[in-house]
Amino acid sequence: MPELRIGVVGVGQRAGVATLANRPGTARVVSCADPDPRGRADARNRFGADVAIHEHYEAMLEDSLDAVFVLTPDHVHTQPVLAFLAAGVAVFVEKPLAIEIEDCDAILAAAAKTGTRLFVGHNLRHLPVLRRMRALIEEGVIGAVKSVWCRHFVGHGGDYYFKDWHAERASTTGLLLQKGAHDLDVMHWLAGGFSRRVTAMGGLTVYGSNPRRPVAGDATAGQRMTDWFDPGVWPPSALGGLNPVIDVEDLSLMLSEMDNGVFASYQQCHYTPDYWRNYTVIGDAGRMENFGDGISGDDAVIKVWNSGRSGYRAEGDLTIPVPPEPGGLHGGADAALVTEFLRFVAEGGSIETSPVAAREAVAAGVAATTSLRSGGSAVEVPPPDPAIVRYFGGHG
């Protein structure tokens, strides 16, 4: 098959995922767009002297592309995605799909109308420890799933999410959506259902009162996270250079009832000393839990308790080591994700990620954020159009 011609919209913090698509003979990045001069310079450095460089993504529509990575900040995903779908160019859009349910539904409708392939970058579906947990569930080692819990300890949350656009509702809706979209998608995936009713509580408990927060201007203008990241700052209240606008929560707790009767709990904290995700899945014949997640290249272990009742037991009935796979970013998950996307562009067929599931993660995050900001009242999660669900059931 001819080499796929790949474009990249937004050559910033997440551009490394597009670099993984540079596979001579299979695919090559030939066109990039970024309104920031730094992004355009990085495009040249990453992808070579022959890549076409544009300030605006619209110019890329003339570059005869087979596929495009949309890696912009979340709040500006929608328009480039719609433009490339309309042009018949397969789209990889970074998670979350969008920051509003209406935009997600517009994107799914456009993909269905045009027949253009749409792929959402929920890379955790390729994370080795989570794939193993999913396989164990399918093998029935804990019986039928009844509840899924996730505790997300975001140890570098101040550096990652409170020094730039992530700290503003206008760009993210909130971190329960922006950061939580990964986990919400995983919980839905492990449970085999989607959230239909949610309630949440939380607040801006540390970073909003930080005395080192600037009172005017932008302390990190023109910079990226790698420019300011300093893991040596402790405690989190000592972190300086925060975004002048911070109106998202740094602590969130969410409960969910899914359409298949599974109940879920999600907790996210942005000032823990450690940084990892812990998933607990409880069935009617056992429980499993991961210790370590492999995202930073560390080993992970899954423990399963399923032999009968007991008091506290540190060791499970099954202990399953899960080493990270080679491939760098996110324990090898990014490389596997890009491989799947390139195959999907070239051949079509089934995929592990799901545009409908990506929409459902956003919808759950939006509803939970609404609940959190309205006193914790229960909020119904609007379901997607059944015709759209049927379409993507046969088209990735």
Short mmCIF file of C-alpha atoms in Angstrom, two decimals:
data_model
loop_
_atom_site.label_atom_id
_atom_site.label_comp_id
_atom_site.label_asym_id
_atom_site.label_seq_id
_atom_site.Cartn_x
_atom_site.Cartn_y
_atom_site.Cartn_z
CA MET A 1 0.00 0.00 0.00
CA PRO A 2 1.21 3.56 -0.61
CA GLU A 3 2.67 5.42 2.35
CA LEU A 4 -0.02 7.30 4.28
CA ARG A 5 0.29 11.09 4.24
CA ILE A 6 -0.26 12.37 7.79
CA GLY A 7 -0.97 15.88 9.09
CA VAL A 8 -0.68 17.33 12.60
CA VAL A 9 -2.79 20.19 13.96
CA GLY A 10 -1.19 21.57 17.12
CA VAL A 11 2.49 20.78 17.61
CA GLY A 12 2.69 21.21 21.36
CA GLN A 13 2.88 19.13 24.51
CA ARG A 14 1.22 16.07 22.99
CA ALA A 15 3.05 16.14 19.65
CA GLY A 16 5.06 13.09 20.66
CA VAL A 17 2.11 10.88 19.80
CA ALA A 18 2.22 12.11 16.19
CA THR A 19 5.96 11.49 16.05
CA LEU A 20 5.13 7.81 16.56
CA ALA A 21 3.27 7.90 13.23
CA ASN A 22 6.46 8.66 11.30
CA ARG A 23 7.03 5.14 9.97
CA PRO A 24 8.79 5.18 6.58
CA GLY A 25 7.02 2.92 4.13
CA THR A 26 3.82 2.93 6.22
CA ALA A 27 3.10 6.54 7.14
CA ARG A 28 4.86 9.89 7.16
CA VAL A 29 4.02 13.29 8.67
CA VAL A 30 4.03 15.69 5.71
CA SER A 31 2.00 18.68 6.95
CA CYS A 32 1.61 20.60 10.23
CA ALA A 33 -0.20 23.69 11.46
CA ASP A 34 0.20 25.71 14.65
CA PRO A 35 -0.62 29.39 15.29
CA ASP A 36 2.35 29.61 17.69
CA PRO A 37 5.78 30.25 16.09
CA ARG A 38 7.28 27.84 18.64
CA GLY A 39 4.93 25.11 17.47
CA ARG A 40 5.85 25.69 13.85
CA ALA A 41 9.55 25.57 14.70
CA ASP A 42 9.02 22.35 16.63
CA ALA A 43 7.22 20.87 13.64
CA ARG A 44 10.30 21.46 11.50
CA ASN A 45 12.57 19.95 14.15
CA ARG A 46 10.37 16.92 14.74
CA PHE A 47 9.32 16.08 11.20
CA GLY A 48 12.11 17.36 8.98
CA ALA A 49 12.83 19.95 6.34
CA ASP A 50 10.32 18.59 3.82
CA VAL A 51 7.21 18.94 6.00
CA ALA A 52 4.75 21.66 4.98
CA ILE A 53 4.33 24.18 7.80
CA HIS A 54 1.21 26.35 8.14
CA GLU A 55 -0.07 28.88 10.64
CA HIS A 56 -3.70 27.84 10.18
CA TYR A 57 -5.07 24.30 9.81
CA GLU A 58 -7.32 25.28 6.89
CA ALA A 59 -4.26 25.44 4.62
CA MET A 60 -3.60 21.75 5.33
CA LEU A 61 -6.74 20.84 3.40
CA GLU A 62 -4.72 21.43 0.22
CA ASP A 63 -1.95 19.00 1.21
CA SER A 64 -3.59 15.75 -0.01
CA LEU A 65 -3.68 14.13 3.42
CA ASP A 66 -4.91 10.65 4.25
CA ALA A 67 -5.20 11.31 7.99
CA VAL A 68 -4.62 14.02 10.57
CA PHE A 69 -3.83 14.20 14.27
CA VAL A 70 -5.76 16.98 16.04
CA LEU A 71 -3.66 17.71 19.14
CA THR A 72 -4.84 21.22 20.01
CA PRO A 73 -6.04 22.36 23.44
CA ASP A 74 -9.38 20.74 24.22
CA HIS A 75 -11.64 23.72 23.62
CA VAL A 76 -10.47 24.10 20.01
CA HIS A 77 -10.82 20.45 18.90
CA THR A 78 -14.21 20.78 17.28
CA GLN A 79 -13.73 23.03 14.25
CA PRO A 80 -10.61 21.34 12.79
CA VAL A 81 -12.14 17.90 13.40
CA LEU A 82 -15.31 18.90 11.54
CA ALA A 83 -13.30 20.45 8.69
CA PHE A 84 -11.20 17.34 8.09
CA LEU A 85 -14.15 14.96 8.44
CA ALA A 86 -15.99 16.99 5.80
CA ALA A 87 -12.94 16.76 3.54
CA GLY A 88 -12.80 12.97 3.88
CA VAL A 89 -9.55 12.97 5.88
CA ALA A 90 -9.42 10.37 8.68
CA VAL A 91 -9.11 12.05 12.08
CA PHE A 92 -7.27 11.15 15.26
CA VAL A 93 -8.46 13.56 17.94
CA GLU A 94 -6.82 13.65 21.36
CA LYS A 95 -9.02 12.95 24.34
CA PRO A 96 -11.30 14.37 25.53
CA LEU A 97 -13.27 14.42 22.28
CA ALA A 98 -14.56 17.90 23.20
CA ILE A 99 -15.49 19.81 26.36
CA GLU A 100 -19.23 19.99 25.68
CA ILE A 101 -21.72 17.22 24.91
CA GLU A 102 -23.17 19.18 22.00
CA ASP A 103 -19.79 19.39 20.28
CA CYS A 104 -19.22 15.66 20.77
CA ASP A 105 -22.59 14.91 19.19
CA ALA A 106 -21.85 17.25 16.27
CA ILE A 107 -18.54 15.46 15.62
CA LEU A 108 -20.11 12.00 15.74
CA ALA A 109 -22.93 13.11 13.44
CA ALA A 110 -20.43 14.56 10.96
CA ALA A 111 -18.41 11.33 10.91
CA ALA A 112 -21.56 9.29 10.34
CA LYS A 113 -22.82 11.63 7.60
CA THR A 114 -19.54 11.70 5.67
CA GLY A 115 -18.42 8.14 6.38
CA THR A 116 -14.98 9.49 7.30
CA ARG A 117 -13.04 7.47 9.87
CA LEU A 118 -12.92 9.00 13.36
CA PHE A 119 -10.58 7.83 16.11
CA VAL A 120 -10.27 9.22 19.66
CA GLY A 121 -6.96 8.98 21.55
CA HIS A 122 -8.08 7.10 24.66
CA ASN A 123 -4.68 5.46 25.04
CA LEU A 124 -5.39 3.81 28.41
CA ARG A 125 -7.35 1.13 26.57
CA HIS A 126 -3.92 -0.01 25.39
CA LEU A 127 -2.24 0.22 28.79
CA PRO A 128 -0.97 -3.31 29.63
CA VAL A 129 -2.30 -3.45 33.19
CA LEU A 130 -5.79 -2.34 32.14
CA ARG A 131 -5.91 -4.70 29.18
CA ARG A 132 -5.03 -7.52 31.56
CA MET A 133 -7.75 -6.47 34.00
CA ARG A 134 -10.27 -6.37 31.17
CA ALA A 135 -9.21 -9.87 30.06
CA LEU A 136 -9.58 -11.21 33.60
CA ILE A 137 -13.11 -9.79 33.77
CA GLU A 138 -13.97 -11.45 30.46
CA GLU A 139 -12.54 -14.73 31.79
CA GLY A 140 -14.98 -14.50 34.71
CA VAL A 141 -12.42 -14.62 37.52
CA ILE A 142 -14.51 -12.26 39.70
CA GLY A 143 -17.93 -13.17 38.34
CA ALA A 144 -20.29 -10.49 37.02
CA VAL A 145 -19.03 -6.94 37.57
CA LYS A 146 -21.15 -5.00 40.05
CA SER A 147 -18.97 -2.00 40.93
CA VAL A 148 -15.86 -0.19 39.70
CA TRP A 149 -13.85 2.25 41.83
CA CYS A 150 -10.99 4.48 40.71
CA ARG A 151 -8.70 6.61 42.84
CA HIS A 152 -6.54 8.92 40.74
CA PHE A 153 -3.62 10.37 42.68
CA VAL A 154 -2.43 13.26 40.48
CA GLY A 155 0.86 13.96 42.23
CA HIS A 156 2.08 16.52 39.68
CA GLY A 157 -1.33 18.17 39.30
CA GLY A 158 -0.11 21.66 40.18
CA ASP A 159 2.56 21.67 37.46
CA TYR A 160 0.48 19.81 34.90
CA TYR A 161 -2.90 21.50 35.27
CA PHE A 162 -2.75 24.74 37.23
CA LYS A 163 -0.16 26.80 35.35
CA ASP A 164 -1.83 27.13 31.94
CA TRP A 165 -5.16 26.83 30.12
CA HIS A 166 -6.08 23.62 31.98
CA ALA A 167 -6.88 25.77 35.04
CA GLU A 168 -9.75 27.57 33.29
CA ARG A 169 -13.31 26.34 32.86
CA ALA A 170 -13.54 28.05 29.48
CA SER A 171 -10.87 25.71 28.12
CA THR A 172 -11.71 22.46 29.93
CA THR A 173 -15.18 22.64 31.59
CA GLY A 174 -13.29 21.19 34.56
CA LEU A 175 -10.65 18.62 35.44
CA LEU A 176 -13.31 16.09 36.35
CA LEU A 177 -13.86 16.05 32.58
CA GLN A 178 -10.43 17.00 31.19
CA LYS A 179 -8.28 14.76 33.36
CA GLY A 180 -11.06 12.37 34.29
CA ALA A 181 -12.09 11.48 30.71
CA HIS A 182 -9.43 8.75 30.66
CA ASP A 183 -10.66 7.19 33.88
CA LEU A 184 -14.35 7.54 33.11
CA ASP A 185 -13.78 5.78 29.80
CA VAL A 186 -11.82 3.01 31.52
CA MET A 187 -14.48 2.51 34.20
CA HIS A 188 -17.17 2.30 31.53
CA TRP A 189 -14.98 -0.16 29.57
CA LEU A 190 -14.32 -2.41 32.56
CA ALA A 191 -17.97 -2.29 33.64
CA GLY A 192 -19.46 -2.82 30.19
CA GLY A 193 -21.85 0.11 30.56
CA PHE A 194 -22.17 3.89 30.49
CA SER A 195 -23.04 6.38 33.24
CA ARG A 196 -26.66 7.52 33.14
CA ARG A 197 -26.99 9.22 36.54
CA VAL A 198 -24.21 10.92 38.50
CA THR A 199 -23.59 13.00 41.58
CA ALA A 200 -20.37 14.74 42.61
CA MET A 201 -18.74 16.97 45.19
CA GLY A 202 -15.38 18.74 45.36
CA GLY A 203 -13.70 22.10 45.33
CA LEU A 204 -10.62 24.24 44.78
CA THR A 205 -9.02 23.29 48.07
CA VAL A 206 -5.28 24.07 47.69
CA TYR A 207 -4.31 26.00 44.57
CA GLY A 208 -6.99 28.68 44.84
CA SER A 209 -5.49 30.11 48.04
CA ASN A 210 -1.82 29.73 47.09
CA PRO A 211 -0.07 32.97 48.20
CA ARG A 212 2.51 32.61 45.41
CA ARG A 213 -0.13 32.74 42.71
CA PRO A 214 0.37 35.80 40.44
CA VAL A 215 -2.26 38.50 40.75
CA ALA A 216 -2.00 39.69 37.14
CA GLY A 217 -0.42 38.64 33.88
CA ASP A 218 0.48 35.14 32.79
CA ALA A 219 3.46 33.66 34.60
CA THR A 220 3.91 30.94 31.99
CA ALA A 221 3.13 32.80 28.74
CA GLY A 222 4.91 31.20 25.81
CA GLN A 223 6.02 28.23 27.92
CA ARG A 224 5.03 24.60 28.13
CA MET A 225 4.84 22.25 31.07
CA THR A 226 8.33 20.88 30.45
CA ASP A 227 9.72 24.42 30.83
CA TRP A 228 8.44 24.93 34.36
CA PHE A 229 8.03 21.41 35.76
CA ASP A 230 9.89 21.01 39.06
CA PRO A 231 9.10 17.83 41.02
CA GLY A 232 11.23 19.05 43.92
CA VAL A 233 8.71 21.64 45.12
CA TRP A 234 6.94 20.41 48.28
CA PRO A 235 4.37 20.83 49.72
CA PRO A 236 1.99 21.71 46.85
CA SER A 237 1.02 24.96 48.60
CA ALA A 238 4.59 26.15 47.92
CA LEU A 239 4.13 25.91 44.15
CA GLY A 240 4.55 29.26 42.39
CA GLY A 241 3.80 30.60 38.94
CA LEU A 242 0.20 29.44 38.82
CA ASN A 243 -2.22 30.59 36.16
CA PRO A 244 -3.81 33.96 37.00
CA VAL A 245 -7.25 32.40 36.40
CA ILE A 246 -8.00 29.24 38.34
CA ASP A 247 -11.66 28.30 38.43
CA VAL A 248 -11.50 24.49 38.21
CA GLU A 249 -11.48 22.11 41.15
CA ASP A 250 -8.35 20.38 42.43
CA LEU A 251 -10.35 17.75 44.37
CA SER A 252 -13.34 15.87 42.92
CA LEU A 253 -15.42 12.91 44.08
CA MET A 254 -18.05 11.36 41.82
CA LEU A 255 -20.62 8.56 42.04
CA SER A 256 -22.21 7.00 38.98
CA GLU A 257 -25.02 4.59 38.15
CA MET A 258 -24.59 2.93 34.76
CA ASP A 259 -27.17 1.75 32.28
CA ASN A 260 -26.39 -1.91 33.08
CA GLY A 261 -26.83 -1.50 36.83
CA VAL A 262 -23.13 -1.23 37.70
CA PHE A 263 -22.24 1.44 40.26
CA ALA A 264 -18.97 3.38 40.11
CA SER A 265 -16.93 5.71 42.28
CA TYR A 266 -14.26 8.11 41.03
CA GLN A 267 -11.90 10.21 43.14
CA GLN A 268 -9.35 12.67 41.73
CA CYS A 269 -6.86 14.69 43.78
CA HIS A 270 -4.22 17.04 42.30
CA TYR A 271 -1.88 17.40 45.28
CA THR A 272 -1.01 13.89 46.42
CA PRO A 273 2.67 13.00 46.97
CA ASP A 274 2.39 10.05 44.54
CA TYR A 275 1.12 9.91 40.95
CA TRP A 276 -0.76 6.82 39.75
CA ARG A 277 -4.19 5.31 39.22
CA ASN A 278 -5.73 2.58 41.35
CA TYR A 279 -8.72 0.67 39.93
CA THR A 280 -10.79 -1.74 42.00
CA VAL A 281 -13.34 -3.96 40.26
CA ILE A 282 -15.82 -5.89 42.39
CA GLY A 283 -17.85 -8.76 40.99
CA ASP A 284 -20.34 -11.13 42.55
CA ALA A 285 -17.56 -13.74 42.94
CA GLY A 286 -14.43 -11.76 43.72
CA ARG A 287 -12.47 -8.53 43.62
CA MET A 288 -9.41 -7.32 41.71
CA GLU A 289 -7.15 -4.32 42.15
CA ASN A 290 -4.01 -2.93 40.51
CA PHE A 291 -0.95 -1.72 42.42
CA GLY A 292 1.10 0.54 40.17
CA ASP A 293 -0.18 1.32 36.68
CA GLY A 294 2.89 1.13 34.43
CA ILE A 295 2.31 4.56 32.89
CA SER A 296 5.74 5.87 33.88
CA GLY A 297 7.47 2.66 32.86
CA ASP A 298 7.14 1.06 36.28
CA ASP A 299 5.97 -2.48 36.88
CA ALA A 300 2.37 -3.06 37.90
CA VAL A 301 0.72 -5.91 39.77
CA ILE A 302 -2.87 -7.09 39.68
CA LYS A 303 -4.19 -8.93 42.72
CA VAL A 304 -7.38 -10.98 42.71
CA TRP A 305 -9.27 -12.22 45.76
CA ASN A 306 -11.84 -14.85 44.75
CA SER A 307 -11.46 -18.01 46.86
CA GLY A 308 -13.85 -17.16 49.69
CA ARG A 309 -14.39 -14.89 52.67
CA SER A 310 -11.65 -13.85 55.06
CA GLY A 311 -10.30 -10.97 57.06
CA TYR A 312 -7.59 -8.72 55.69
CA ARG A 313 -5.22 -10.53 53.35
CA ALA A 314 -2.37 -8.57 51.78
CA GLU A 315 -1.78 -11.27 49.19
CA GLY A 316 -4.49 -12.20 46.72
CA ASP A 317 -5.49 -15.61 45.48
CA LEU A 318 -3.95 -14.54 42.19
CA THR A 319 -1.00 -12.17 41.87
CA ILE A 320 -0.25 -11.18 38.27
CA PRO A 321 2.83 -9.04 37.47
CA VAL A 322 2.35 -6.77 34.45
CA PRO A 323 5.61 -5.28 33.14
CA PRO A 324 5.35 -2.25 30.84
CA GLU A 325 5.65 -2.89 27.13
CA PRO A 326 8.48 -1.26 25.18
CA GLY A 327 7.58 1.87 23.29
CA GLY A 328 8.07 4.77 25.66
CA LEU A 329 5.09 7.06 26.23
CA HIS A 330 2.49 5.80 28.73
CA GLY A 331 4.01 2.38 29.20
CA GLY A 332 3.87 1.59 25.49
CA ALA A 333 0.17 2.50 25.23
CA ASP A 334 0.77 5.46 22.88
CA ALA A 335 2.74 3.36 20.38
CA ALA A 336 0.00 0.71 20.37
CA LEU A 337 -2.65 3.41 19.97
CA VAL A 338 -0.91 4.93 16.94
CA THR A 339 -0.43 1.47 15.40
CA GLU A 340 -4.15 0.87 15.74
CA PHE A 341 -4.99 4.25 14.20
CA LEU A 342 -2.74 3.75 11.18
CA ARG A 343 -4.21 0.30 10.59
CA PHE A 344 -7.72 1.74 10.92
CA VAL A 345 -6.94 4.47 8.38
CA ALA A 346 -5.53 1.97 5.89
CA GLU A 347 -7.92 -0.93 6.39
CA GLY A 348 -10.90 0.06 8.54
CA GLY A 349 -12.35 -2.64 10.76
CA SER A 350 -12.85 -2.83 14.51
CA ILE A 351 -10.86 -0.77 17.01
CA GLU A 352 -10.32 -0.92 20.77
CA THR A 353 -11.21 2.73 21.24
CA SER A 354 -14.73 3.98 20.52
CA PRO A 355 -16.01 7.40 19.43
CA VAL A 356 -19.31 6.68 21.17
CA ALA A 357 -17.51 5.71 24.38
CA ALA A 358 -15.41 8.88 24.11
CA ARG A 359 -18.61 10.90 23.88
CA GLU A 360 -20.03 9.04 26.89
CA ALA A 361 -16.93 9.85 28.96
CA VAL A 362 -17.37 13.55 28.17
CA ALA A 363 -21.09 13.40 28.89
CA ALA A 364 -20.46 11.79 32.29
CA GLY A 365 -17.77 14.38 33.08
CA VAL A 366 -20.00 17.29 32.10
CA ALA A 367 -22.91 15.95 34.15
CA ALA A 368 -20.69 15.29 37.17
CA THR A 369 -19.21 18.79 36.95
CA THR A 370 -22.73 20.20 36.84
CA SER A 371 -23.59 18.21 39.96
CA LEU A 372 -20.41 19.27 41.76
CA ARG A 373 -21.16 22.94 41.11
CA SER A 374 -24.79 22.69 42.13
CA GLY A 375 -24.48 21.20 45.60
CA GLY A 376 -24.10 17.55 44.67
CA SER A 377 -27.57 16.99 43.29
CA ALA A 378 -28.11 13.99 41.02
CA VAL A 379 -27.82 14.78 37.30
CA GLU A 380 -29.04 12.61 34.44
CA VAL A 381 -26.51 11.94 31.67
CA PRO A 382 -28.16 12.38 28.25
CA PRO A 383 -27.69 9.32 26.02
CA PRO A 384 -26.41 9.58 22.46
CA ASP A 385 -28.61 9.29 19.38
CA PRO A 386 -29.41 5.57 18.91
CA ALA A 387 -28.80 5.89 15.16
CA ILE A 388 -25.29 7.17 15.86
CA VAL A 389 -24.65 4.29 18.24
CA ARG A 390 -25.76 1.83 15.55
CA TYR A 391 -23.51 3.50 12.96
CA PHE A 392 -20.38 3.31 15.07
CA GLY A 393 -21.21 -0.24 16.07
CA GLY A 394 -20.28 -1.17 12.54
CA HIS A 395 -17.72 1.54 11.81
CA GLY A 396 -15.34 1.62 14.77
#
